[in-house]
Amino acid sequence: MVRWELFHHGADMGVRGAGRSKAEAFEQAATALTGVVTDPATVAPSTVVEFTRQEADDELLLVDWLNALVYEMATRRMLFSRFEVAIEGDTLHAKAWGEAVDVARHQPAVEVKGATFTELQVRRDPDGTWIAQCVVDV
Amino acid sequence: MELAQLLRQSETEWWILPTGKMRVPVVIYATESLMQEMDQKVYEQAVNVATLPGIEKACYVMPDAHWGYGFPIGGVAAFDPERGGVISAGGVGFDISCGVRTLLTGLTREEILPVREGLAESLFRKVPAGVGSRGQIHLGSQEMDEMLRGGASWAVGRGYGLPEDLERTEERGRMEGARPDQVSDFAKKRQQDEMGTLGSGNHYLEVQEVRAVYDSELAAAYGIRDGEVVVSIHCGSRGLGHQIGTEFLKRMLPAAARAGIELPDRELACAPIESDVGQEYLGAMRAATNCALANRQIITHLVRQAFHQIFPSAQLRLLYDVSHNTCKVETHTIDGHPKRLFVHRKGATRAFGPGHPDIPAALRAAGQPVLIGGTMGTASYVLAGTGKGLERSFGSACHGAGRSMSRHQALRQWRGRELIDDLAAKGILIRSPSYRGVAEEAPGAYKDVSAVVDAAHEAGLARKVARLEPMICIKG
């Protein structure tokens, strides 16, 4: 039930997280975001970065969360592999653990330019699983 | 794409007539086989664009079109500010002013071949490429604003290139109306160490050989000779442009709602040109355009340094620099009258015909060079804008091959190391920090660029001038 995956898109990449709660789905979507760039298993969770984001709508909150990670990845030259997300009402508090990009070890494939509204969904399936997904521009 | 839904006008022109909320038709330029390959999503997205306020004539779709966000990639639409026309961040794209420039080296294939390994290494060392790479230039806040106002002119002023390069760059190297004050500190921070870097994905630096000349008169006017080696640089406005795209896409959602615009798709978020958000986006987008022009100018300088280590007297003159993701203010004739329009080209190249005043004087009689990027294993093309193109697509043509396969599928099908070996066996040297990146960008994951270029030529959007084949490719 708790998992992440990448899904097909013509030019870019879709990221999807699934979990028992909305927060868990957001954590998994973030892992999928790393999966666009490299294998998350190769990223050591040695440094932590904290986030707070606020949006009235769950879907915009997901885009905002992923874009916050994109920004930190770009400016800190980091990759993240472990996430802890708490969502209270319209506010997300999160921690992300990762390390600086090591080109030889991580073989990063592509930069993420930004998370988009394409295929954007935050939903709860009939079996209770939360899904958080969107396409990211690469 | 389901062809039964379209009205075929010729071998390379297809129409979707206005229905529902569409204000204008959609006109797609492509052959039947390219149409069959095109995503159904292109149809839906082009129809959505045709519903936007103030759109003029039609939503045009180029032969390399594929599914984008909001606008299809390969979509062209012009908006009239006096009829409530809009500007859309999704109509420009995240990589604002991403484009191609081509340098003429004056060297032949025979001169390059004995030194190509050393040249490839030198270029790979000089031009930072890939995720996490930094340039040698760190911009403080005042210098950042000067760069955002000055574009390639700023770069030349700092010693990165030659004054004559500016004559051969769209906007003469500097887009007017840039407003660094509308670029957030977040966007500036993303850029402070990224000047002169190539980026990743489909961005590249290629050493190419002119393998065919289709129009000797136009080739001569451009200074292109059969057998000559050229260098093409494909990249854009890096982190700064991406951040501006992200921020304004979000800001344009409420702006559209405030203006009473019914959005068929959130990705089509837009704002009236004359609104505050519209004007602020234009100022930021023009600053990002200058960032892209400065970035390609600095990379040009680094390429020249790498060449000069081996060929001290090589000149490396700039043929031209064109952008693919832009919105420009242009005057076009509508129903016999000149009109000032905001022309969005997303994954499309401007392609003005002979005599247009916006073309540099030295190239004006021939028409604007249209630089079509290939993939690391397939050809690139030089075309020339046509007079006919102004009526057919607001003077626009295709921009590249366009992907036909997702990165995910490509990764399943190819291994980076094997691909590099296969291309080396064909005489193409690849240098990249990432095997996975190479696999995702496999030439087989793209459409046949020659079919795309032939369709643009047949449709009269641009004329074929020359074909370029890769010899060395630096991939991010």
Coordinates of C-alpha atoms in Angstrom, one line a residue:
Chain A
M1 CA 0.0 0.0 0.0
V2 CA 2.9 2.4 0.8
R3 CA 4.8 2.9 -2.4
W4 CA 6.1 5.3 -5.0
E5 CA 6.3 5.0 -8.8
L6 CA 7.0 7.0 -11.9
F7 CA 4.3 7.0 -14.6
H8 CA 4.6 7.7 -18.3
H9 CA 4.3 11.2 -19.9
G10 CA 5.3 12.1 -23.4
A11 CA 8.3 14.4 -22.7
D12 CA 8.4 14.6 -18.9
M13 CA 7.8 12.3 -15.9
G14 CA 4.9 11.5 -13.7
V15 CA 5.5 11.0 -10.0
R16 CA 3.0 9.1 -7.8
G17 CA 3.0 8.3 -4.1
A18 CA 0.6 6.0 -2.3
G19 CA 0.1 5.7 1.4
R20 CA -2.3 5.0 4.3
S21 CA -2.6 8.7 4.9
K22 CA -2.4 11.8 2.9
A23 CA 0.9 12.7 4.6
E24 CA 2.3 9.3 3.7
A25 CA 1.3 9.7 0.1
F26 CA 3.1 13.1 0.0
E27 CA 6.2 11.4 1.5
Q28 CA 6.1 8.7 -1.2
A29 CA 5.5 11.3 -4.0
A30 CA 8.6 13.1 -2.7
T31 CA 10.6 9.8 -3.0
A32 CA 9.3 9.4 -6.5
L33 CA 10.6 12.9 -7.2
T34 CA 14.0 11.7 -6.2
G35 CA 13.4 8.7 -8.4
V36 CA 13.2 10.9 -11.4
V37 CA 16.8 12.0 -10.8
T38 CA 18.4 8.9 -9.3
D39 CA 17.8 5.7 -7.4
P40 CA 16.7 6.9 -3.9
A41 CA 18.4 3.9 -2.3
T42 CA 21.8 5.4 -3.3
V43 CA 21.1 8.7 -1.4
A44 CA 22.4 8.7 2.2
P45 CA 20.0 10.5 4.6
S46 CA 22.7 12.5 6.4
T47 CA 21.5 16.1 6.4
V48 CA 18.0 17.3 7.2
V49 CA 16.1 20.3 5.8
E50 CA 12.8 21.5 7.2
F51 CA 9.8 22.8 5.3
T52 CA 6.5 24.5 6.1
R53 CA 4.0 25.1 3.3
Q54 CA 0.4 26.3 3.3
E55 CA -2.3 26.0 0.6
A56 CA -6.0 26.0 0.7
D57 CA -6.3 23.0 -1.6
D58 CA -4.6 19.6 -1.3
E59 CA -3.5 19.5 -4.9
L60 CA -1.9 22.9 -4.8
L61 CA -0.2 21.9 -1.5
L62 CA 1.3 18.8 -3.2
V63 CA 2.7 21.0 -6.1
D64 CA 4.0 23.4 -3.5
W65 CA 5.7 20.7 -1.5
L66 CA 7.3 19.1 -4.5
N67 CA 8.4 22.6 -5.8
A68 CA 9.9 23.4 -2.4
L69 CA 12.0 20.2 -2.7
V70 CA 13.0 21.1 -6.3
Y71 CA 14.2 24.4 -5.0
E72 CA 16.2 22.9 -2.2
M73 CA 17.7 20.3 -4.6
A74 CA 18.8 23.1 -7.0
T75 CA 20.2 25.6 -4.5
R76 CA 21.8 23.2 -2.0
R77 CA 22.9 20.7 -4.8
M78 CA 21.3 18.0 -2.7
L79 CA 19.3 14.8 -3.2
F80 CA 16.8 13.6 -0.6
S81 CA 15.8 10.0 0.3
R82 CA 13.9 10.1 3.6
F83 CA 10.8 12.2 4.3
E84 CA 8.6 12.9 7.2
V85 CA 5.4 14.9 6.4
A86 CA 2.7 16.1 8.8
I87 CA -0.4 17.8 7.3
E88 CA -2.7 19.7 9.6
G89 CA -5.6 21.4 7.9
D90 CA -4.1 23.5 5.1
T91 CA -0.5 23.4 6.4
L92 CA 2.3 21.0 5.7
H93 CA 5.3 20.5 8.0
A94 CA 8.0 18.3 6.7
K95 CA 11.6 17.2 7.1
A96 CA 13.7 15.8 4.3
W97 CA 17.0 14.0 4.8
G98 CA 19.6 13.7 2.1
E99 CA 23.1 14.5 1.0
A100 CA 25.0 16.5 -1.6
V101 CA 24.9 15.3 -5.2
D102 CA 27.8 12.9 -5.9
V103 CA 27.8 12.6 -9.7
A104 CA 29.9 9.4 -9.9
R105 CA 27.8 7.6 -7.3
H106 CA 24.3 9.0 -8.0
Q107 CA 24.5 9.2 -11.8
P108 CA 21.8 11.9 -11.7
A109 CA 19.8 11.6 -15.0
V110 CA 18.0 14.8 -15.2
E111 CA 17.1 18.0 -13.3
V112 CA 13.5 18.6 -12.4
K113 CA 12.5 22.1 -13.5
G114 CA 9.2 22.2 -11.6
A115 CA 6.1 20.3 -10.5
T116 CA 3.1 21.0 -12.8
F117 CA -0.7 20.8 -12.6
T118 CA -0.8 18.1 -15.3
E119 CA -2.3 14.8 -14.0
L120 CA -2.4 16.5 -10.6
Q121 CA -4.5 14.5 -8.1
V122 CA -4.6 14.0 -4.4
R123 CA -7.4 11.4 -3.8
R124 CA -8.5 8.6 -1.6
D125 CA -9.2 5.3 -3.4
P126 CA -12.2 3.1 -2.3
D127 CA -9.8 0.8 -0.5
G128 CA -8.7 3.7 1.7
T129 CA -5.3 4.3 -0.1
W130 CA -4.3 7.9 -0.5
I131 CA -2.7 8.8 -3.9
A132 CA -0.7 12.0 -4.5
Q133 CA 0.6 12.5 -8.1
C134 CA 1.5 15.0 -10.8
V135 CA 3.8 15.4 -13.8
V136 CA 7.1 17.1 -13.3
D137 CA 8.8 19.1 -16.0
V138 CA 12.3 17.8 -16.7
Chain B
M1 CA -4.4 11.3 -33.0
E2 CA -7.9 10.4 -34.4
L3 CA -7.7 11.8 -37.9
A4 CA -11.5 11.4 -38.5
Q5 CA -12.0 14.4 -36.2
L6 CA -10.0 16.7 -38.5
L7 CA -10.6 18.4 -41.8
R8 CA -7.7 17.8 -44.2
Q9 CA -6.8 20.8 -46.3
S10 CA -3.7 19.5 -48.0
E11 CA -0.9 16.9 -47.6
T12 CA 0.5 18.8 -44.6
E13 CA -2.4 20.9 -43.2
W14 CA -5.3 19.8 -40.9
W15 CA -8.0 21.9 -39.3
I16 CA -10.2 21.5 -36.3
L17 CA -13.1 23.8 -36.9
P18 CA -14.4 25.8 -34.0
T19 CA -17.0 24.2 -31.8
G20 CA -18.2 24.8 -28.2
K21 CA -16.1 27.5 -26.6
M22 CA -13.4 27.6 -29.3
R23 CA -13.0 31.1 -30.5
V24 CA -10.8 30.2 -33.5
P25 CA -9.9 27.0 -35.4
V26 CA -6.8 24.9 -34.7
V27 CA -4.4 24.4 -37.7
I28 CA -2.0 21.5 -37.5
Y29 CA 0.9 21.3 -40.0
A30 CA 2.1 17.7 -40.4
T31 CA 2.1 14.7 -42.7
E32 CA -0.4 11.9 -42.3
S33 CA 2.2 9.7 -40.6
L34 CA 3.3 12.4 -38.2
M35 CA -0.4 13.0 -37.4
Q36 CA -0.9 9.3 -36.6
E37 CA 2.0 9.4 -34.2
M38 CA 0.9 12.6 -32.5
D39 CA -0.8 12.3 -29.0
Q40 CA -4.5 12.7 -28.8
K41 CA -3.6 15.1 -25.9
V42 CA -2.2 17.5 -28.6
Y43 CA -5.7 17.7 -30.0
E44 CA -7.3 18.4 -26.6
Q45 CA -4.6 21.0 -25.6
A46 CA -4.8 22.9 -28.9
V47 CA -8.6 23.0 -28.7
N48 CA -8.2 24.4 -25.1
V49 CA -5.8 27.1 -26.3
A50 CA -8.3 28.1 -29.0
T51 CA -10.8 29.0 -26.2
L52 CA -8.6 31.6 -24.6
P53 CA -9.7 35.3 -24.8
G54 CA -8.2 37.6 -27.5
I55 CA -6.7 34.8 -29.6
E56 CA -6.1 35.8 -33.2
K57 CA -6.7 33.7 -36.3
A58 CA -6.0 30.2 -35.0
C59 CA -4.0 28.0 -32.7
Y60 CA -1.2 26.7 -34.8
V61 CA 0.5 23.3 -34.1
M62 CA 3.9 22.4 -35.5
P63 CA 4.8 19.0 -37.0
D64 CA 6.9 18.0 -34.0
A65 CA 4.1 18.7 -31.5
H66 CA 3.6 16.5 -28.4
W67 CA 1.7 16.6 -25.1
G68 CA 2.9 19.5 -23.0
Y69 CA 1.2 21.2 -20.0
G70 CA -1.5 23.7 -20.9
F71 CA -0.2 24.4 -24.4
P72 CA 1.0 21.5 -26.5
I73 CA 4.8 21.6 -27.1
G74 CA 4.9 22.9 -30.7
G75 CA 1.9 25.2 -30.1
V76 CA 1.8 28.8 -31.4
A77 CA -0.9 31.3 -30.5
A78 CA -1.1 35.1 -30.8
F79 CA -3.2 37.3 -28.5
D80 CA -4.5 40.8 -29.0
P81 CA -4.2 43.0 -25.8
E82 CA -7.0 45.3 -27.1
R83 CA -9.5 42.4 -27.2
G84 CA -8.7 41.1 -23.7
G85 CA -5.8 38.9 -24.9
V86 CA -3.9 36.9 -22.3
I87 CA -0.4 35.9 -21.5
S88 CA 0.1 32.4 -20.3
A89 CA 3.1 31.0 -18.4
G90 CA 2.1 27.6 -19.7
G91 CA 2.2 29.0 -23.2
V92 CA 5.9 29.9 -22.8
G93 CA 7.0 26.9 -20.7
F94 CA 9.2 26.3 -17.7
D95 CA 12.5 26.7 -19.6
I96 CA 11.9 30.3 -20.8
S97 CA 13.8 31.1 -23.9
C98 CA 15.4 27.7 -24.2
G99 CA 16.9 27.7 -27.7
V100 CA 19.7 26.9 -30.0
R101 CA 22.7 28.8 -31.3
T102 CA 25.0 27.5 -34.0
L103 CA 28.7 28.6 -34.6
L104 CA 30.5 28.2 -37.8
T105 CA 34.1 26.9 -37.2
G106 CA 35.6 27.3 -40.6
L107 CA 37.2 23.9 -40.0
T108 CA 36.6 20.7 -42.0
R109 CA 35.8 17.2 -40.8
E110 CA 39.3 16.1 -41.8
E111 CA 40.8 18.7 -39.5
I112 CA 38.7 17.6 -36.5
L113 CA 38.9 13.8 -36.8
P114 CA 42.6 13.4 -35.6
V115 CA 41.9 15.5 -32.5
R116 CA 38.3 14.7 -31.7
E117 CA 39.0 12.7 -28.5
G118 CA 41.0 15.6 -27.1
L119 CA 38.4 18.2 -28.3
A120 CA 35.5 16.2 -26.7
E121 CA 37.4 16.0 -23.4
S122 CA 38.2 19.7 -23.5
L123 CA 34.6 20.7 -24.2
F124 CA 33.4 18.4 -21.5
R125 CA 35.8 19.9 -19.0
K126 CA 35.1 23.5 -20.0
V127 CA 31.3 23.5 -20.2
P128 CA 29.6 22.4 -16.9
A129 CA 26.8 19.9 -17.6
G130 CA 24.4 17.8 -15.7
V131 CA 22.6 17.9 -12.3
G132 CA 24.4 19.7 -9.5
S133 CA 27.0 21.3 -11.8
R134 CA 28.1 24.9 -11.1
G135 CA 29.6 27.5 -13.4
Q136 CA 32.8 29.5 -12.7
I137 CA 30.8 32.7 -12.4
H138 CA 29.1 33.7 -9.1
L139 CA 26.6 36.6 -9.5
G140 CA 26.0 39.0 -6.6
S141 CA 22.7 40.8 -6.5
Q142 CA 23.7 43.9 -8.4
E143 CA 25.5 41.9 -11.1
M144 CA 22.5 39.6 -11.3
D145 CA 20.2 42.5 -12.1
E146 CA 22.6 43.8 -14.7
M147 CA 22.7 40.4 -16.3
L148 CA 18.9 40.2 -16.3
R149 CA 18.6 43.6 -18.0
G150 CA 21.6 43.1 -20.4
G151 CA 21.4 39.5 -21.6
A152 CA 24.1 38.5 -24.1
S153 CA 25.2 42.2 -24.2
W154 CA 26.0 42.0 -20.5
A155 CA 28.0 38.8 -21.2
V156 CA 30.0 40.4 -24.1
G157 CA 30.6 43.4 -21.9
R158 CA 32.2 41.0 -19.3
G159 CA 34.5 39.6 -22.0
Y160 CA 32.4 36.5 -22.8
G161 CA 32.3 36.8 -26.6
L162 CA 32.5 39.3 -29.4
P163 CA 30.3 42.4 -30.1
E164 CA 29.5 40.9 -33.5
D165 CA 27.8 37.9 -31.8
L166 CA 25.1 40.3 -30.7
E167 CA 24.1 41.1 -34.3
R168 CA 23.4 37.4 -34.8
T169 CA 21.3 36.9 -31.8
E170 CA 17.5 37.4 -31.6
E171 CA 16.7 40.7 -29.9
R172 CA 20.3 41.7 -30.7
G173 CA 21.2 39.8 -27.5
R174 CA 19.1 41.9 -25.2
M175 CA 15.3 41.8 -24.7
E176 CA 13.8 45.2 -23.9
G177 CA 11.4 45.5 -21.1
A178 CA 13.1 43.1 -18.6
R179 CA 12.2 43.8 -15.0
P180 CA 14.6 42.2 -12.6
D181 CA 12.4 43.6 -9.7
Q182 CA 9.7 41.1 -10.8
V183 CA 12.1 38.2 -10.5
S184 CA 11.9 36.7 -7.0
D185 CA 14.9 36.2 -4.8
F186 CA 14.2 32.5 -5.0
A187 CA 14.7 32.6 -8.8
K188 CA 17.8 34.7 -8.4
K189 CA 19.2 32.3 -5.8
R190 CA 18.7 29.3 -8.2
Q191 CA 20.7 31.1 -10.8
Q192 CA 23.6 32.6 -8.8
D193 CA 26.0 29.8 -9.7
E194 CA 24.4 28.5 -12.9
M195 CA 25.6 31.0 -15.5
G196 CA 27.5 29.2 -18.3
T197 CA 26.0 25.8 -17.5
L198 CA 24.3 23.5 -19.9
G199 CA 21.7 21.8 -17.7
S200 CA 20.4 18.3 -18.3
G201 CA 17.7 16.5 -20.1
N202 CA 17.5 17.3 -23.8
H203 CA 20.1 20.1 -23.5
Y204 CA 23.4 19.5 -25.3
L205 CA 26.5 20.9 -26.9
E206 CA 27.3 19.3 -30.3
V207 CA 30.1 19.4 -32.8
Q208 CA 28.4 18.7 -36.1
E209 CA 29.4 18.2 -39.7
V210 CA 27.5 19.8 -42.5
R211 CA 26.6 16.6 -44.4
A212 CA 24.1 18.0 -47.0
V213 CA 23.3 21.3 -48.5
Y214 CA 19.8 21.6 -50.0
D215 CA 19.8 25.2 -51.0
S216 CA 23.2 26.4 -52.1
E217 CA 22.2 30.1 -52.3
L218 CA 20.7 30.2 -48.8
A219 CA 23.7 28.2 -47.5
A220 CA 26.1 30.7 -49.0
A221 CA 24.2 33.6 -47.5
Y222 CA 24.5 31.9 -44.1
G223 CA 28.2 31.0 -44.6
I224 CA 27.5 27.3 -44.4
R225 CA 29.7 25.0 -46.5
D226 CA 29.3 21.3 -47.2
G227 CA 31.8 19.3 -45.1
E228 CA 32.4 22.2 -42.7
V229 CA 32.2 21.6 -38.9
V230 CA 29.8 23.7 -36.8
V231 CA 29.0 23.7 -33.1
S232 CA 25.4 23.9 -31.8
I233 CA 24.5 24.8 -28.2
H234 CA 21.0 23.9 -26.9
C235 CA 20.0 25.2 -23.5
G236 CA 18.0 27.8 -21.8
S237 CA 17.4 30.1 -18.8
R238 CA 18.4 27.4 -16.2
G239 CA 17.1 27.6 -12.6
L240 CA 16.0 31.2 -12.9
G241 CA 13.6 30.5 -15.7
H242 CA 12.3 27.4 -14.1
Q243 CA 11.5 29.2 -10.9
I244 CA 9.7 32.0 -12.7
G245 CA 7.6 29.5 -14.6
T246 CA 6.7 27.7 -11.3
E247 CA 5.8 30.9 -9.4
F248 CA 3.8 32.6 -12.2
L249 CA 1.9 29.4 -13.1
K250 CA 0.6 29.5 -9.5
R251 CA -0.1 33.3 -9.5
M252 CA -2.0 33.1 -12.8
L253 CA -4.6 30.7 -11.5
P254 CA -6.3 33.4 -9.3
A255 CA -5.5 36.1 -11.8
A256 CA -7.5 34.1 -14.5
A257 CA -10.4 33.7 -12.0
R258 CA -10.4 37.4 -11.2
A259 CA -10.6 38.3 -14.9
G260 CA -13.5 35.9 -15.3
I261 CA -11.6 33.5 -17.6
E262 CA -13.0 30.0 -17.6
L263 CA -10.0 27.7 -17.7
P264 CA -10.6 24.3 -19.4
D265 CA -7.3 23.1 -17.8
R266 CA -5.4 24.5 -14.8
E267 CA -2.2 24.4 -16.8
L268 CA -3.7 27.1 -19.1
A269 CA -3.5 29.5 -16.2
C270 CA -3.1 33.0 -17.7
A271 CA -3.7 36.6 -17.0
P272 CA -4.9 39.5 -19.3
I273 CA -1.9 41.1 -20.9
E274 CA -2.9 44.5 -19.5
S275 CA -3.4 43.2 -15.9
D276 CA -0.8 43.7 -13.1
V277 CA 0.1 39.9 -13.1
G278 CA 0.3 39.9 -16.9
Q279 CA 2.7 42.8 -16.9
E280 CA 4.7 41.5 -14.1
Y281 CA 5.1 38.1 -15.8
L282 CA 6.2 39.8 -19.0
G283 CA 8.9 41.7 -17.1
A284 CA 10.1 38.6 -15.4
M285 CA 9.9 36.5 -18.6
R286 CA 11.9 39.0 -20.5
A287 CA 14.5 39.0 -17.7
A288 CA 14.6 35.1 -18.0
T289 CA 15.0 35.5 -21.8
N290 CA 18.1 37.7 -21.1
C291 CA 19.4 35.1 -18.7
A292 CA 19.1 32.4 -21.5
L293 CA 20.8 34.7 -24.0
A294 CA 23.6 35.4 -21.5
N295 CA 24.0 31.8 -20.7
R296 CA 24.3 30.7 -24.3
Q297 CA 26.8 33.6 -24.9
I298 CA 29.0 32.4 -22.0
I299 CA 28.9 28.8 -23.2
T300 CA 29.9 30.2 -26.7
H301 CA 33.0 31.8 -25.0
L302 CA 33.9 28.5 -23.3
V303 CA 33.5 26.6 -26.6
R304 CA 35.8 29.0 -28.3
Q305 CA 38.4 28.6 -25.5
A306 CA 38.3 24.8 -25.9
F307 CA 38.7 25.1 -29.7
H308 CA 41.5 27.6 -29.4
Q309 CA 43.6 25.2 -27.3
I310 CA 43.7 23.0 -30.4
F311 CA 43.0 25.4 -33.3
P312 CA 44.5 28.7 -32.1
S313 CA 43.4 30.6 -35.2
A314 CA 39.8 29.2 -35.6
Q315 CA 37.3 32.1 -35.6
L316 CA 34.0 30.3 -34.6
R317 CA 31.6 33.0 -35.9
L318 CA 28.1 32.9 -34.7
L319 CA 25.6 31.9 -37.4
Y320 CA 22.5 32.7 -35.3
D321 CA 20.8 32.2 -31.9
V322 CA 17.0 31.4 -31.8
S323 CA 14.7 30.7 -28.8
H324 CA 12.0 28.0 -28.7
N325 CA 10.0 29.0 -25.6
T326 CA 9.0 32.7 -25.8
C327 CA 6.3 35.3 -26.0
K328 CA 7.2 38.2 -28.2
V329 CA 5.4 41.4 -29.2
E330 CA 5.2 41.4 -33.0
T331 CA 3.2 43.3 -35.6
H332 CA 1.2 41.0 -37.9
T333 CA -1.3 41.8 -40.6
I334 CA -4.8 40.7 -39.6
D335 CA -7.6 41.3 -42.2
G336 CA -5.3 43.7 -44.1
H337 CA -4.4 45.8 -41.0
P338 CA -1.2 45.7 -38.9
K339 CA -1.8 44.6 -35.3
R340 CA 0.4 44.4 -32.3
L341 CA 0.2 40.9 -31.0
F342 CA 1.7 38.8 -28.2
V343 CA 2.9 35.7 -30.0
H344 CA 3.5 32.6 -27.8
R345 CA 5.8 30.0 -29.3
K346 CA 6.1 27.0 -27.0
G347 CA 8.5 24.5 -28.5
A348 CA 8.4 26.4 -31.7
T349 CA 10.9 28.7 -33.5
R350 CA 10.3 32.1 -34.9
A351 CA 10.9 31.8 -38.7
F352 CA 10.5 35.2 -40.3
G353 CA 10.9 35.4 -44.1
P354 CA 13.2 37.4 -46.3
G355 CA 13.2 41.2 -45.8
H356 CA 11.7 41.2 -42.3
P357 CA 13.2 44.1 -40.3
D358 CA 13.8 41.9 -37.2
I359 CA 16.3 39.8 -39.1
P360 CA 20.0 41.0 -38.8
A361 CA 21.0 43.0 -41.9
A362 CA 23.5 40.5 -43.1
L363 CA 20.9 37.7 -43.2
R364 CA 17.8 39.8 -44.1
A365 CA 17.7 39.0 -47.8
A366 CA 17.9 35.2 -47.1
G367 CA 15.4 35.1 -44.3
Q368 CA 15.9 34.2 -40.7
P369 CA 17.9 31.0 -39.9
V370 CA 15.8 28.4 -38.2
L371 CA 17.9 26.0 -36.1
I372 CA 16.3 22.6 -35.6
G373 CA 18.0 20.5 -32.9
G374 CA 18.2 16.7 -33.3
T375 CA 19.2 14.1 -30.7
M376 CA 22.7 13.0 -30.0
G377 CA 22.6 10.3 -32.6
T378 CA 20.5 11.9 -35.4
A379 CA 20.7 15.0 -37.6
S380 CA 20.0 18.6 -36.9
Y381 CA 18.9 21.0 -39.6
V382 CA 19.3 24.6 -40.6
L383 CA 16.2 26.0 -42.4
A384 CA 15.3 29.5 -43.5
G385 CA 12.1 31.4 -42.7
T386 CA 9.7 32.1 -45.6
G387 CA 7.4 34.9 -46.5
K388 CA 4.5 32.4 -46.6
G389 CA 5.2 31.4 -43.0
L390 CA 4.0 34.8 -41.8
E391 CA 0.5 34.1 -43.0
R392 CA 0.6 30.4 -42.2
S393 CA 1.8 30.4 -38.6
F394 CA 2.7 34.0 -37.5
G395 CA 6.2 33.2 -38.9
S396 CA 6.8 30.1 -36.9
A397 CA 8.3 26.6 -37.5
C398 CA 9.1 23.4 -35.6
H399 CA 11.9 23.3 -33.1
G400 CA 13.2 19.7 -33.0
A401 CA 12.3 16.1 -33.3
G402 CA 9.9 15.9 -30.3
R403 CA 9.8 12.9 -28.1
S404 CA 7.9 9.8 -29.2
M405 CA 8.7 7.7 -26.1
S406 CA 8.7 8.5 -22.4
R407 CA 11.9 8.6 -20.4
H408 CA 10.5 5.6 -18.5
Q409 CA 10.1 3.5 -21.6
A410 CA 13.5 4.6 -22.9
L411 CA 15.2 3.5 -19.7
R412 CA 13.7 0.1 -20.1
Q413 CA 14.9 -0.2 -23.7
W414 CA 18.5 1.1 -23.6
R415 CA 21.6 1.1 -21.3
G416 CA 23.6 4.3 -21.4
R417 CA 27.0 2.6 -21.6
E418 CA 25.9 0.4 -24.6
L419 CA 24.3 3.4 -26.3
I420 CA 27.6 5.4 -26.0
D421 CA 29.5 2.4 -27.5
D422 CA 27.0 2.0 -30.3
L423 CA 27.3 5.7 -31.2
A424 CA 31.1 5.6 -30.9
A425 CA 31.0 2.8 -33.5
K426 CA 29.1 5.2 -35.8
G427 CA 31.7 7.9 -35.2
I428 CA 29.8 9.9 -32.6
L429 CA 31.6 10.6 -29.3
I430 CA 29.3 11.2 -26.3
R431 CA 30.5 12.8 -23.1
S432 CA 28.0 12.8 -20.2
P433 CA 28.2 12.7 -16.4
S434 CA 25.2 10.2 -16.4
Y435 CA 24.7 6.9 -18.2
R436 CA 21.1 7.0 -17.1
G437 CA 20.7 10.4 -18.6
V438 CA 22.1 9.2 -21.9
A439 CA 19.7 6.2 -21.9
E440 CA 16.7 8.5 -21.3
E441 CA 17.8 10.7 -24.2
A442 CA 18.3 7.8 -26.6
P443 CA 17.9 8.9 -30.2
G444 CA 15.3 6.2 -30.6
A445 CA 13.1 7.9 -28.0
Y446 CA 12.5 10.7 -30.5
K447 CA 10.5 11.2 -33.6
D448 CA 12.3 11.1 -37.0
V449 CA 13.6 14.7 -37.1
S450 CA 14.0 14.4 -40.9
A451 CA 10.3 13.7 -41.3
V452 CA 9.5 16.7 -39.1
V453 CA 11.7 19.0 -41.0
D454 CA 10.4 17.7 -44.4
A455 CA 6.8 18.4 -43.2
A456 CA 7.8 22.0 -42.1
H457 CA 9.4 22.5 -45.5
E458 CA 6.4 21.0 -47.4
A459 CA 4.0 23.1 -45.4
G460 CA 5.9 26.2 -46.4
L461 CA 6.8 27.2 -42.8
A462 CA 10.5 27.2 -43.6
R463 CA 12.9 26.1 -46.3
K464 CA 15.5 23.4 -45.9
V465 CA 19.1 24.7 -46.1
A466 CA 21.4 22.1 -44.6
R467 CA 21.6 18.9 -42.6
L468 CA 24.1 18.6 -39.8
E469 CA 25.3 15.3 -38.4
P470 CA 26.8 14.9 -34.9
M471 CA 30.5 14.1 -34.3
I472 CA 30.8 15.0 -30.6
C473 CA 27.9 15.4 -28.2
I474 CA 28.2 16.8 -24.6
K475 CA 25.0 15.8 -22.7
G476 CA 24.0 17.1 -19.4

